[in-house]
Backbone atoms as SQL, in Angstrom:
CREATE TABLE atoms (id INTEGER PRIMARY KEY, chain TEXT, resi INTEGER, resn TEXT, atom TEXT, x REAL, y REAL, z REAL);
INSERT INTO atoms VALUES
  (1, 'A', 1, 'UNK', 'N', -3.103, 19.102, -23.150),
  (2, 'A', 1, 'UNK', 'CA', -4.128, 18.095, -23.204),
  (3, 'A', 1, 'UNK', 'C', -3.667, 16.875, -22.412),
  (4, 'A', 2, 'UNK', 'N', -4.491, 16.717, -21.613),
  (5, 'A', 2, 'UNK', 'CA', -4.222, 15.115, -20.937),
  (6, 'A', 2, 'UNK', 'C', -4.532, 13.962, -21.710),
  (7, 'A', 3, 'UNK', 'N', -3.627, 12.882, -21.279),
  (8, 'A', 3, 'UNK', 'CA', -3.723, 11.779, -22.674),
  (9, 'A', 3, 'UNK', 'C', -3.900, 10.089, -21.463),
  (10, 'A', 4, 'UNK', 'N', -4.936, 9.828, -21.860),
  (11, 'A', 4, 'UNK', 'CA', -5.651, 8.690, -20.708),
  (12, 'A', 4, 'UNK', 'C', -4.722, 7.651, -21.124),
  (13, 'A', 5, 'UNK', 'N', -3.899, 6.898, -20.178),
  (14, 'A', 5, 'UNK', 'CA', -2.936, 5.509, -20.342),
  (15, 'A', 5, 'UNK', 'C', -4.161, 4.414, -20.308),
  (16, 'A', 6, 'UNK', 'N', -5.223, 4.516, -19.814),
  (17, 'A', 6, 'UNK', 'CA', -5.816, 3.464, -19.535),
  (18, 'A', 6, 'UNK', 'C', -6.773, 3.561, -18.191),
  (19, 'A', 7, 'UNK', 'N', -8.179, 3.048, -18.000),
  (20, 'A', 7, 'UNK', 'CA', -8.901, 3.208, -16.927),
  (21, 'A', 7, 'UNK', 'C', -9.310, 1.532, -16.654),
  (22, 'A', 8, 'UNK', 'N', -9.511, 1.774, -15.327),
  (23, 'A', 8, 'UNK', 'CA', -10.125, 0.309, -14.771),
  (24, 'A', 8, 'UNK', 'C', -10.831, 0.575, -13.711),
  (25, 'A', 9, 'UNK', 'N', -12.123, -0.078, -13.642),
  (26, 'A', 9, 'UNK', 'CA', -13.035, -0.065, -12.093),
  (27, 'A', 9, 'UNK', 'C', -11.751, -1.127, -11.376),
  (28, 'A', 10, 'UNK', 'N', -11.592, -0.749, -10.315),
  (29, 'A', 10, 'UNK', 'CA', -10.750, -1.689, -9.287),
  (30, 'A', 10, 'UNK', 'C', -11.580, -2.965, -8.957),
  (31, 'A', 11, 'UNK', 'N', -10.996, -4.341, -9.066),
  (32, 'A', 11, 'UNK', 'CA', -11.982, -5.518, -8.624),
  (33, 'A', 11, 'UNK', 'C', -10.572, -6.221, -7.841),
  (34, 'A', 12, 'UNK', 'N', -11.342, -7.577, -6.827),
  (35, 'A', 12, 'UNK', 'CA', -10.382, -7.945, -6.503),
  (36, 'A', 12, 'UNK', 'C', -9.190, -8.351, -6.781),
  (37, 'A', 13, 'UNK', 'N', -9.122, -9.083, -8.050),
  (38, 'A', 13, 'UNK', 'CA', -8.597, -9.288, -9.329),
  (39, 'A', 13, 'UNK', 'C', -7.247, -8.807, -9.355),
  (40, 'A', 14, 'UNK', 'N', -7.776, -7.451, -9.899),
  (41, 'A', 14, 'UNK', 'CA', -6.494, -6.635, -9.726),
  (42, 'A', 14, 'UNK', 'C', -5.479, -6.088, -8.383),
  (43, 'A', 15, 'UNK', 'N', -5.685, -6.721, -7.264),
  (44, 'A', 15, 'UNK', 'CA', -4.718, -6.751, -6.286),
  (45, 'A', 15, 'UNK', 'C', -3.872, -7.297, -6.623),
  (46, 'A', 16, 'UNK', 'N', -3.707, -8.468, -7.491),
  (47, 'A', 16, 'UNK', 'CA', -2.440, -9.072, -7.727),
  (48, 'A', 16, 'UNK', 'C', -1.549, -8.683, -9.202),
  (49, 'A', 17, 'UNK', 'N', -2.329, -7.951, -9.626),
  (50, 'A', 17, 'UNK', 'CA', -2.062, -7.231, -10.874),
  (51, 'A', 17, 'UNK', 'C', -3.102, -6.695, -11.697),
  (52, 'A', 18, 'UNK', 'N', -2.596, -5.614, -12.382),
  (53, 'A', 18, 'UNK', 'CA', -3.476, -4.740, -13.150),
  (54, 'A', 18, 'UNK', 'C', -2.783, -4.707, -15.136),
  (55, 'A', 19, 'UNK', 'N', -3.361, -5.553, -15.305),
  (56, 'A', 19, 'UNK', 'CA', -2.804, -5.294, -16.821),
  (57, 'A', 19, 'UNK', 'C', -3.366, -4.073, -17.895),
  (58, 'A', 20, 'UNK', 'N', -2.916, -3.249, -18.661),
  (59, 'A', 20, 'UNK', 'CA', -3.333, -2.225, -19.189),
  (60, 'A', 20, 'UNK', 'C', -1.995, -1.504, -20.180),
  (61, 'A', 21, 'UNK', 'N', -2.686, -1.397, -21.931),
  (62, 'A', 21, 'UNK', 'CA', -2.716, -0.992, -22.370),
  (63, 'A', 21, 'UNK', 'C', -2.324, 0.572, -22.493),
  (64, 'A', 22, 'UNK', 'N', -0.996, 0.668, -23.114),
  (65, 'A', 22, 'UNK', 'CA', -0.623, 2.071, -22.832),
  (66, 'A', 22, 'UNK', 'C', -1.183, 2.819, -24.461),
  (67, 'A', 23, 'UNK', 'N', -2.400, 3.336, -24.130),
  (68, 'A', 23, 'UNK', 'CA', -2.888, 4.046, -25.162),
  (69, 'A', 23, 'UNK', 'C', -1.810, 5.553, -25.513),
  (70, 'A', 24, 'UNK', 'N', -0.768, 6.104, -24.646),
  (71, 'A', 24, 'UNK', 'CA', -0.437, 7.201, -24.987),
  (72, 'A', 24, 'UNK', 'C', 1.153, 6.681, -25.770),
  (73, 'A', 25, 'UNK', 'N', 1.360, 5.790, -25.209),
  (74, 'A', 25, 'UNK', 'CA', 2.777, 5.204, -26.126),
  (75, 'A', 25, 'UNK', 'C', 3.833, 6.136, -25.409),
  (76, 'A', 26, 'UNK', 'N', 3.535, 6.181, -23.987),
  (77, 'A', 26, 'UNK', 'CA', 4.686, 7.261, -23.503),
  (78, 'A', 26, 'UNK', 'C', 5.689, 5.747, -22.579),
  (79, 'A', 27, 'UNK', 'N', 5.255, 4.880, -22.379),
  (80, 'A', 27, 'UNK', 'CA', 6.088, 3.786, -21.496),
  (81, 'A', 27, 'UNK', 'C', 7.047, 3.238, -22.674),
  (82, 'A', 28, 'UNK', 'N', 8.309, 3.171, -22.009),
  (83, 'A', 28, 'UNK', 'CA', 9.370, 2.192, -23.221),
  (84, 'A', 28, 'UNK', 'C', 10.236, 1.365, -22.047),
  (85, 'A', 29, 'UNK', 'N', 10.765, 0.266, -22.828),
  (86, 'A', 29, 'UNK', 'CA', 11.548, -0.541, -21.847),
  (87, 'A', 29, 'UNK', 'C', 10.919, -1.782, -21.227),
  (88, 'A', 30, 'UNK', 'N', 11.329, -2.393, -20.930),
  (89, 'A', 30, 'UNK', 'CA', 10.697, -4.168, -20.458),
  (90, 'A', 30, 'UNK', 'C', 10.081, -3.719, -19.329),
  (91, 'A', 31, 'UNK', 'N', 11.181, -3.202, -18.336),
  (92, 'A', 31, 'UNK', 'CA', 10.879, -3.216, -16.672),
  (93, 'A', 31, 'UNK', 'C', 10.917, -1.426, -16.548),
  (94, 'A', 32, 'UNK', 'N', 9.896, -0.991, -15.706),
  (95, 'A', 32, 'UNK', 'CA', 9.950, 0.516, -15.231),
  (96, 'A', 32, 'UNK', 'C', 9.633, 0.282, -14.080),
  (97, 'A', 33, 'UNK', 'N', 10.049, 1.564, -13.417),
  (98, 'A', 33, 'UNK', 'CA', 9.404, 2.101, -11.905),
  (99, 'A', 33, 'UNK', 'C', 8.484, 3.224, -12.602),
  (100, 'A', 34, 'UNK', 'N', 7.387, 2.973, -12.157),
  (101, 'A', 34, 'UNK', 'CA', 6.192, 3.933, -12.309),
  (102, 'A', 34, 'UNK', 'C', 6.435, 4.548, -11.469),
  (103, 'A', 35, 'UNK', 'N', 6.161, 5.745, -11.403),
  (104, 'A', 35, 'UNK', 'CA', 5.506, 6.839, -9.788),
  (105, 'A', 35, 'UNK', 'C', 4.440, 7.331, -10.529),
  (106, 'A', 36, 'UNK', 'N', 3.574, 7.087, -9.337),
  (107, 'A', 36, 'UNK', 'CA', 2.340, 8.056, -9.831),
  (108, 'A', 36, 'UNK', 'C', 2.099, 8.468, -8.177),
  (109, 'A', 37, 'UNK', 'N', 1.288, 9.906, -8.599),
  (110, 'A', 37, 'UNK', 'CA', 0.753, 10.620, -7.736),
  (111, 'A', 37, 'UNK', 'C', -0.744, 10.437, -7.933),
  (112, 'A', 38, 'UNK', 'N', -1.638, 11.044, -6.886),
  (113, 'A', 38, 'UNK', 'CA', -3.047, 11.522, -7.169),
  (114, 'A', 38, 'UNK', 'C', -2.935, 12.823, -6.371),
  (115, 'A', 39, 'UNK', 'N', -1.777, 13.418, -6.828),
  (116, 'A', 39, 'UNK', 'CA', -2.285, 15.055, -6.872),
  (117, 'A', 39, 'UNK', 'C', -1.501, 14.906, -5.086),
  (118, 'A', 40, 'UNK', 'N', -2.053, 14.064, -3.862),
  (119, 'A', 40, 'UNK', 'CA', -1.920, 14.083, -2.324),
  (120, 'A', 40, 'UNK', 'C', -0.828, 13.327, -2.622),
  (121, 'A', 41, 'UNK', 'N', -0.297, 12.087, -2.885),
  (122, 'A', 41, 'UNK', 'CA', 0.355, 11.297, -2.092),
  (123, 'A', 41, 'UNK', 'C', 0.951, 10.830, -3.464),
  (124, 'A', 42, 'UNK', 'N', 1.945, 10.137, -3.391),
  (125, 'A', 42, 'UNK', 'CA', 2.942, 9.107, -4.186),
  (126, 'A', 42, 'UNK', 'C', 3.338, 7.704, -3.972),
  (127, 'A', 43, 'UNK', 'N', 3.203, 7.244, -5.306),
  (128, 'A', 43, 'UNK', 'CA', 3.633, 5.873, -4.984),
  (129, 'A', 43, 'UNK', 'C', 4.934, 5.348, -5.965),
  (130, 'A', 44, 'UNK', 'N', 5.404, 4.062, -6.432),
  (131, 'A', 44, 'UNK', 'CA', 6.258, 3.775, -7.027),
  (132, 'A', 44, 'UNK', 'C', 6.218, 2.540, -7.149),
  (133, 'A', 45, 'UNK', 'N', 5.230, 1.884, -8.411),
  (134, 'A', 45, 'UNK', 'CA', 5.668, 0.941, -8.520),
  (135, 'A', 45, 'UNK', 'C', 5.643, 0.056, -9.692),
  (136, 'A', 46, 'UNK', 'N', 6.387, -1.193, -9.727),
  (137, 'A', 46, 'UNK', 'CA', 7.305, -1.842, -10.624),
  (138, 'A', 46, 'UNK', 'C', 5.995, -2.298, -12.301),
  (139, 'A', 47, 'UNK', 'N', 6.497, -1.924, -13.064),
  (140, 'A', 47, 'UNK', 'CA', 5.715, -1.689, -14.505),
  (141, 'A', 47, 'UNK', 'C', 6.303, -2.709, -15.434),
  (142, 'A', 48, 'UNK', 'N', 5.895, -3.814, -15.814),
  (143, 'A', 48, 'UNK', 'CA', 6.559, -4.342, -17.192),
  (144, 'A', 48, 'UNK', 'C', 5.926, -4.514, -18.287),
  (145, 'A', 49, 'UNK', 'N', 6.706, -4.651, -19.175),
  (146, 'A', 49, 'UNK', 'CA', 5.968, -4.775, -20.614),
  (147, 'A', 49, 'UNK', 'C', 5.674, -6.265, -20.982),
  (148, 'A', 50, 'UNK', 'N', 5.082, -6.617, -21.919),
  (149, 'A', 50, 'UNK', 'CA', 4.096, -8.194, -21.652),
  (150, 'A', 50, 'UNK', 'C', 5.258, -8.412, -22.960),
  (151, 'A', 51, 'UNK', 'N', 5.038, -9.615, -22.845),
  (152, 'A', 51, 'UNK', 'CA', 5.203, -10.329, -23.910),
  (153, 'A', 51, 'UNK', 'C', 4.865, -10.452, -25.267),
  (154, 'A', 52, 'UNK', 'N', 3.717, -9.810, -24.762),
  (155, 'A', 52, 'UNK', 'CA', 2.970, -9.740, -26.467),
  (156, 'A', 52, 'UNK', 'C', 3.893, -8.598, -27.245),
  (157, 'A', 53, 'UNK', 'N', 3.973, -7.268, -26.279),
  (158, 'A', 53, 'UNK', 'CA', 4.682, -6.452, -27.067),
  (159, 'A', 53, 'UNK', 'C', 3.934, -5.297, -28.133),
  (160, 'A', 54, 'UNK', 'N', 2.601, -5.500, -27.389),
  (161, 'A', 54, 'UNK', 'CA', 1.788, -4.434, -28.139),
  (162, 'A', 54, 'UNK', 'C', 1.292, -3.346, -27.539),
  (163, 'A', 55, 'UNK', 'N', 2.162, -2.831, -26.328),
  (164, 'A', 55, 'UNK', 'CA', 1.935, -1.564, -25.676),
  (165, 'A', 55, 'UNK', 'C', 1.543, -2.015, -25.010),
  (166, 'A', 56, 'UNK', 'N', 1.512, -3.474, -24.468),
  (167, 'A', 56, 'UNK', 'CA', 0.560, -3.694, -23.147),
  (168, 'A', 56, 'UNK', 'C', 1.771, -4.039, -22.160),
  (169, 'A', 57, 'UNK', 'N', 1.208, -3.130, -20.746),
  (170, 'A', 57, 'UNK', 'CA', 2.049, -3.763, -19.641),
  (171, 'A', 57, 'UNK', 'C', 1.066, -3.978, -18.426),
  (172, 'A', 58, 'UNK', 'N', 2.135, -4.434, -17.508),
  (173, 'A', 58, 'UNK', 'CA', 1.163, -4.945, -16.242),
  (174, 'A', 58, 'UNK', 'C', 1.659, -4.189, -14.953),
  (175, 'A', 59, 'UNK', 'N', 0.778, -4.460, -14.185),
  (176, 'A', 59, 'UNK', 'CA', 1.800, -3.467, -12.515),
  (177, 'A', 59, 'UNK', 'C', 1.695, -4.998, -11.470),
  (178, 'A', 60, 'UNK', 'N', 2.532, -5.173, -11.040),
  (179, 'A', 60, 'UNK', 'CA', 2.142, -6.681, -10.303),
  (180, 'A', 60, 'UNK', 'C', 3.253, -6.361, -9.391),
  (181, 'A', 61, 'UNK', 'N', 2.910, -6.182, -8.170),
  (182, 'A', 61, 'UNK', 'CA', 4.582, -5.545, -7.046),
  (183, 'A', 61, 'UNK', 'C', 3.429, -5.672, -5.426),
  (184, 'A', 62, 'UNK', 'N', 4.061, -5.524, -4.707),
  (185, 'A', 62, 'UNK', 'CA', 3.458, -5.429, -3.023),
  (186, 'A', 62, 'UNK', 'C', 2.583, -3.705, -2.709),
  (187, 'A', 63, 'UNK', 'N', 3.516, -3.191, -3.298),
  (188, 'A', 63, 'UNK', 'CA', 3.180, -1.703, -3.480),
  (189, 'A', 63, 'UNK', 'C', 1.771, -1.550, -3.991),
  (190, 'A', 64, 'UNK', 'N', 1.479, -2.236, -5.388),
  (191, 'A', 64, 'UNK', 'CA', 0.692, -1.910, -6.121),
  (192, 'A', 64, 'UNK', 'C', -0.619, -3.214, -5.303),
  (193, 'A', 65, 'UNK', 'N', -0.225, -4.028, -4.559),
  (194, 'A', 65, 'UNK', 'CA', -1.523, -4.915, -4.182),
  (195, 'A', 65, 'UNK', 'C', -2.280, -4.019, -2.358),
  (196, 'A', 66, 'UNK', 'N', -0.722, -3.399, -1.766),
  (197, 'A', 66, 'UNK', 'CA', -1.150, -2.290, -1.129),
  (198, 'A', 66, 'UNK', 'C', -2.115, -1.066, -0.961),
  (199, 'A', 67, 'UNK', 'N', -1.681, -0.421, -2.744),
  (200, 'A', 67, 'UNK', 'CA', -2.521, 0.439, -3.041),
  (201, 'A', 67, 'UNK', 'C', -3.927, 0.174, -3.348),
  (202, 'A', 68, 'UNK', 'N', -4.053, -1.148, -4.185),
  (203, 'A', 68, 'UNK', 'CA', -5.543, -1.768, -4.547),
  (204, 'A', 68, 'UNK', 'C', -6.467, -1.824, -3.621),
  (205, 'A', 69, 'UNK', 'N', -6.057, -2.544, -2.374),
  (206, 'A', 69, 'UNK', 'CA', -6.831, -3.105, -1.232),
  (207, 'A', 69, 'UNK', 'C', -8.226, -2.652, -1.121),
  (208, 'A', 70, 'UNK', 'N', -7.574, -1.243, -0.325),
  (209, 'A', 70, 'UNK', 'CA', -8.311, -0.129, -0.301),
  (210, 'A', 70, 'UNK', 'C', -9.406, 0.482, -1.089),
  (211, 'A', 71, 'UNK', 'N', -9.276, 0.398, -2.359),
  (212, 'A', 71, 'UNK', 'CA', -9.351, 1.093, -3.132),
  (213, 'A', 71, 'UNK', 'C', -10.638, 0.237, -4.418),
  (214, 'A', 72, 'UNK', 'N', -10.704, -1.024, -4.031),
  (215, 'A', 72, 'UNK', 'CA', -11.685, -1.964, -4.565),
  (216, 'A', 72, 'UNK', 'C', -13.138, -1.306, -5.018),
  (217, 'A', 73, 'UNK', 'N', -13.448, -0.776, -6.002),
  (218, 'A', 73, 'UNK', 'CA', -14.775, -0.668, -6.583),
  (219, 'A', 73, 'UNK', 'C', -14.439, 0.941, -7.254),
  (220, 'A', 74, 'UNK', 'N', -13.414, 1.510, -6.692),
  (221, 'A', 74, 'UNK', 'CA', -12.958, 2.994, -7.479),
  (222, 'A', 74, 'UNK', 'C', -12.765, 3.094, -8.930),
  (223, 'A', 75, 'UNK', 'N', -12.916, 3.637, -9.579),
  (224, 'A', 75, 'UNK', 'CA', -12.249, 4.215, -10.941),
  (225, 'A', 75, 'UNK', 'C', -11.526, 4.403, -10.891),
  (226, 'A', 76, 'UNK', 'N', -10.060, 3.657, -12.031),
  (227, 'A', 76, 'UNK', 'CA', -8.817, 4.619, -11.893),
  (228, 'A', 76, 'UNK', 'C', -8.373, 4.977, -13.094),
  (229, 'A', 77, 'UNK', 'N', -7.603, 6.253, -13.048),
  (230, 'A', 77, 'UNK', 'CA', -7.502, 6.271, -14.289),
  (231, 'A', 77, 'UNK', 'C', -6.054, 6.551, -14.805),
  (232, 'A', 78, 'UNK', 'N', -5.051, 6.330, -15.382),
  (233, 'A', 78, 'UNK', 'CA', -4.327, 6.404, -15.386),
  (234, 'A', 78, 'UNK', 'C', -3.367, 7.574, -16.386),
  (235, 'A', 79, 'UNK', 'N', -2.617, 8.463, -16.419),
  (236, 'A', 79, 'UNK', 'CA', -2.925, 9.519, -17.319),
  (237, 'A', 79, 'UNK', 'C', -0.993, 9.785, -17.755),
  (238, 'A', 80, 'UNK', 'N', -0.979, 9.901, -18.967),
  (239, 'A', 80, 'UNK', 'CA', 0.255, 9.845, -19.360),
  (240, 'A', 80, 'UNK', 'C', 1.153, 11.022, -18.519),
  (241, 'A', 81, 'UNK', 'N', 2.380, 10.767, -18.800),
  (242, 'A', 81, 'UNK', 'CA', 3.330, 12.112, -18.006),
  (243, 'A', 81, 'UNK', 'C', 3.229, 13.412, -18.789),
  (244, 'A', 82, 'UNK', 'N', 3.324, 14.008, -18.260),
  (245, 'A', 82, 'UNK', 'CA', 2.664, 15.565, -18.684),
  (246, 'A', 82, 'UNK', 'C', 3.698, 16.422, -18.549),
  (247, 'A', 83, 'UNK', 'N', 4.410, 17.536, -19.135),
  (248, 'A', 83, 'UNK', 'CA', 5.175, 18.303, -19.459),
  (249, 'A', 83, 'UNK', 'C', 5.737, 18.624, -18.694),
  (250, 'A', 84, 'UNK', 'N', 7.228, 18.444, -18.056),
  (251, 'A', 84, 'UNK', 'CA', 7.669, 18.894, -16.771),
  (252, 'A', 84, 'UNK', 'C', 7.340, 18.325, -15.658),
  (253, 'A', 85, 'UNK', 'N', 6.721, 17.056, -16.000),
  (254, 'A', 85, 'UNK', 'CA', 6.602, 16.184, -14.748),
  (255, 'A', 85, 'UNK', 'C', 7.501, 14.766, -14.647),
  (256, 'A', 86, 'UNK', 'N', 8.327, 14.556, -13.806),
  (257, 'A', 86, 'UNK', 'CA', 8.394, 13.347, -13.578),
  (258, 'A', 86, 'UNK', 'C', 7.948, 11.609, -12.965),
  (259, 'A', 87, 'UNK', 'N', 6.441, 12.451, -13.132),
  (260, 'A', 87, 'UNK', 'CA', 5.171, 11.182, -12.615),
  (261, 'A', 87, 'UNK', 'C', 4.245, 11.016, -13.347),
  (262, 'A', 88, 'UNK', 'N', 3.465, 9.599, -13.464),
  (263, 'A', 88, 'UNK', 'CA', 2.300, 9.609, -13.768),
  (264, 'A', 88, 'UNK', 'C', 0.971, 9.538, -12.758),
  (265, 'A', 89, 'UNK', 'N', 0.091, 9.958, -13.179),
  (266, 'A', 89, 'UNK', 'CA', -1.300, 10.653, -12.303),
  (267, 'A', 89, 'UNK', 'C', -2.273, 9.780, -12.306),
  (268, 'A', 90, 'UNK', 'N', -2.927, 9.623, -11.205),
  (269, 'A', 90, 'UNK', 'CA', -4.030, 8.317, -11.060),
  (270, 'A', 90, 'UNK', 'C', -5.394, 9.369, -10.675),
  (271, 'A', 91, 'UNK', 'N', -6.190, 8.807, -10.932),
  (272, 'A', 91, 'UNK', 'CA', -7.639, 9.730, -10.964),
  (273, 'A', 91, 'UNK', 'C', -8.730, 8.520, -10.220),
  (274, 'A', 92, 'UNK', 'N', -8.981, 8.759, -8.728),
  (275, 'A', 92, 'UNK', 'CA', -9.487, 7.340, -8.731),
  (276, 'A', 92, 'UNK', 'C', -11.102, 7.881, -7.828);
């Protein structure tokens, strides 16, 4: 079963960061390197946990305002790591 981390319509907004709620409780640690794939291509980038401390983190890196650009008005979706994978999966 796939387990949704969190979805967002892309707005400009989020070029400079994307804050989101880890509904699967699979992220631990202050600071991560994310990789996520969409199945074609890979990325990697920098993940922290907020302050609040309630499963919420943010993606805020060059990488991740790179990937946005483009990508402004898409669905994304973000999908926990899955058995034998060492990435997480974007659905956009």
């Amino acid at each position: 079963m796939e387990v949704i981390m969190d979805e967002v319509n892309l707005e400009a907004r989020h070029v400079l960061r994307w804050k989101f709620r880890d509904h699967s409780r699979t992220l631990s640690g202050c600071r991560i390197d994310l990789a996520v794939t969409d199945g074609n291509e890979r990325w990697q980038f920098e993940c922290c946990r907020s302050e609040e401390g309630d499963n919420t983190y943010y993606i805020r890196c060059p990488a991740w305002s790179d990937f946005v650009r483009p990508r402004i008005n898409a669905r994304l979706t973000l999908y926990a790591k899955q058995a034998n994978e060492n990435f997480h999966r974007v659905k956009g």
